[in-house]
Short mmCIF file of C-alpha atoms in Angstrom, two decimals:
data_model
loop_
_atom_site.label_atom_id
_atom_site.label_comp_id
_atom_site.label_asym_id
_atom_site.label_seq_id
_atom_site.Cartn_x
_atom_site.Cartn_y
_atom_site.Cartn_z
CA GLY A 201 -5.09 24.98 -37.64
CA ASN A 202 -8.60 25.11 -36.15
CA GLU A 203 -9.99 21.67 -35.31
CA TYR A 204 -13.71 21.95 -36.07
CA ALA A 205 -15.01 19.96 -33.11
CA GLU A 206 -12.92 21.99 -30.70
CA SER A 207 -13.32 25.46 -32.16
CA ALA A 208 -16.44 25.78 -34.30
CA PRO A 209 -16.83 29.50 -33.46
CA ARG A 210 -13.22 30.21 -34.51
CA ASN A 211 -13.70 28.25 -37.72
CA HIS A 212 -16.83 30.22 -38.49
CA GLN A 213 -15.03 33.49 -37.78
CA SER A 214 -12.21 32.41 -40.09
CA PHE A 215 -14.73 31.90 -42.91
CA VAL A 216 -16.31 35.28 -42.11
CA GLU A 217 -12.92 36.97 -42.42
CA LEU A 218 -11.96 35.06 -45.56
CA THR A 219 -15.25 35.92 -47.25
CA HIS A 220 -14.84 39.59 -46.33
CA TYR A 221 -11.39 39.55 -47.91
CA LYS A 222 -12.81 37.91 -51.06
CA LEU A 223 -15.51 40.58 -51.26
CA ARG A 224 -12.86 43.32 -51.10
CA VAL A 225 -10.86 41.62 -53.87
CA LEU A 226 -14.02 41.40 -55.99
CA GLN A 227 -14.66 45.08 -55.33
CA ALA A 228 -11.13 45.93 -56.53
CA SER A 229 -11.67 43.78 -59.63
CA VAL A 230 -14.89 45.65 -60.45
CA LEU A 231 -13.21 49.02 -60.01
CA ALA A 232 -10.37 47.90 -62.28
CA SER A 233 -12.86 46.87 -64.98
CA LYS A 234 -14.41 50.32 -65.47
CA ASN A 235 -13.07 50.65 -69.03
CA ALA A 236 -14.42 47.22 -70.01
CA LEU A 237 -18.03 47.92 -69.09
CA PRO A 238 -20.81 50.24 -70.19
CA GLY A 239 -21.51 52.84 -67.51
CA ALA A 240 -24.79 51.33 -66.30
CA SER A 241 -23.31 47.85 -65.90
CA PHE A 242 -20.30 49.21 -64.05
CA VAL A 243 -22.52 51.16 -61.66
CA ALA A 244 -24.77 48.13 -61.07
CA LEU A 245 -21.87 45.76 -60.38
CA LYS A 246 -20.26 48.27 -58.07
CA ALA A 247 -23.53 48.71 -56.15
CA HIS A 248 -24.12 44.96 -55.77
CA VAL A 249 -20.65 44.44 -54.31
CA LYS A 250 -21.02 47.45 -52.02
CA ASN A 251 -24.36 46.10 -50.77
CA ALA A 252 -22.85 42.66 -50.20
CA ILE A 253 -19.99 44.14 -48.19
CA GLN A 254 -22.33 46.24 -46.07
CA SER A 255 -24.60 43.26 -45.38
CA HIS A 256 -21.61 41.07 -44.60
CA GLU A 257 -20.22 43.59 -42.13
CA GLN A 258 -23.62 43.63 -40.41
CA ARG A 259 -23.55 39.80 -40.31
CA LYS A 260 -26.57 39.67 -42.63
CA TYR A 261 -25.16 36.84 -44.71
CA THR A 262 -28.41 35.92 -46.47
CA ALA A 263 -28.76 39.51 -47.69
CA ALA A 264 -25.11 39.50 -48.78
CA LEU A 265 -25.72 36.27 -50.70
CA GLN A 266 -28.67 37.86 -52.49
CA SER A 267 -26.50 40.82 -53.50
CA ILE A 268 -23.86 38.44 -54.85
CA ARG A 269 -26.48 36.53 -56.82
CA GLN A 270 -27.67 39.83 -58.34
CA PHE A 271 -24.03 40.66 -59.07
CA LEU A 272 -23.58 37.33 -60.88
CA LYS A 273 -26.74 37.83 -62.92
CA GLU A 274 -25.51 41.27 -64.02
CA ALA A 275 -21.98 39.99 -64.73
CA GLU A 276 -23.28 37.07 -66.80
CA GLN A 277 -25.47 39.38 -68.89
CA GLY A 278 -22.87 42.15 -69.09
CA LYS A 279 -21.53 43.46 -72.37
CA TYR A 280 -17.83 43.54 -71.56
CA ARG A 281 -15.45 45.12 -74.04
CA PRO A 282 -12.22 43.25 -74.79
CA VAL A 283 -9.31 44.16 -72.51
CA ALA A 284 -5.71 43.47 -73.49
CA GLY A 285 -4.18 40.98 -71.10
CA GLY A 286 -7.30 40.53 -69.01
CA ASN A 287 -10.67 38.89 -68.71
CA PRO A 288 -12.83 41.00 -66.37
CA SER A 289 -15.97 39.02 -67.17
CA GLY A 290 -14.33 35.72 -66.24
CA ASP A 291 -12.75 37.25 -63.17
CA HIS A 292 -16.06 38.65 -61.93
CA ILE A 293 -17.96 35.43 -62.52
CA MET A 294 -15.24 33.26 -60.97
CA ARG A 295 -14.88 35.44 -57.87
CA GLY A 296 -18.62 35.97 -57.49
CA SER A 297 -19.33 32.24 -57.82
CA ASN A 298 -16.72 31.46 -55.19
CA ILE A 299 -18.25 33.98 -52.79
CA GLU A 300 -21.70 32.53 -53.48
CA PHE A 301 -20.30 29.11 -52.52
CA MET A 302 -18.77 30.52 -49.34
CA TYR A 303 -22.11 31.90 -48.22
CA SER A 304 -24.18 28.90 -49.29
CA GLU A 305 -21.91 26.16 -48.01
CA LYS A 306 -19.62 27.63 -45.34
CA LEU A 307 -21.27 30.61 -43.64
CA ILE A 308 -25.06 30.52 -43.68
CA PRO A 309 -25.51 26.85 -42.71
CA PHE A 310 -23.18 27.26 -39.72
CA ALA A 311 -24.01 30.77 -38.53
CA PRO A 312 -24.49 30.90 -34.78
#
C-alpha cells in the first residue's frame, strides 16, 4: 500500500525487509541441502549466504550482491546428489537469482 511518490523511503525499507527475509529463506534452503552436497560446496554456499546476510544487515548492499553472485557461481557449478522429492540445485539458483534481481533492480539503484 505504499505509493512510491509519497513514501519512497518506506518503499525502500519494504524492499530491504523483503530481501532480508529472502536471504533467511535461502539460508534455510542451504542448511536443508547438506546431504545433497559435497562438504566443501556446502561450506562455501553456507559462507556466501552468511556473508550476504551480514552485509545486508550493515546496509552494504553492493557487498551483499557480490556474495550472492559468488553463491550463484558455486551453486551453478555444484555437484548436487539427487534428493527424493526435492531439487536443491534448482531451489538455490532460483532463490539466489531472485535475490540478485532484488539488489540490482530494487535496492542498490534506490538506496538513499
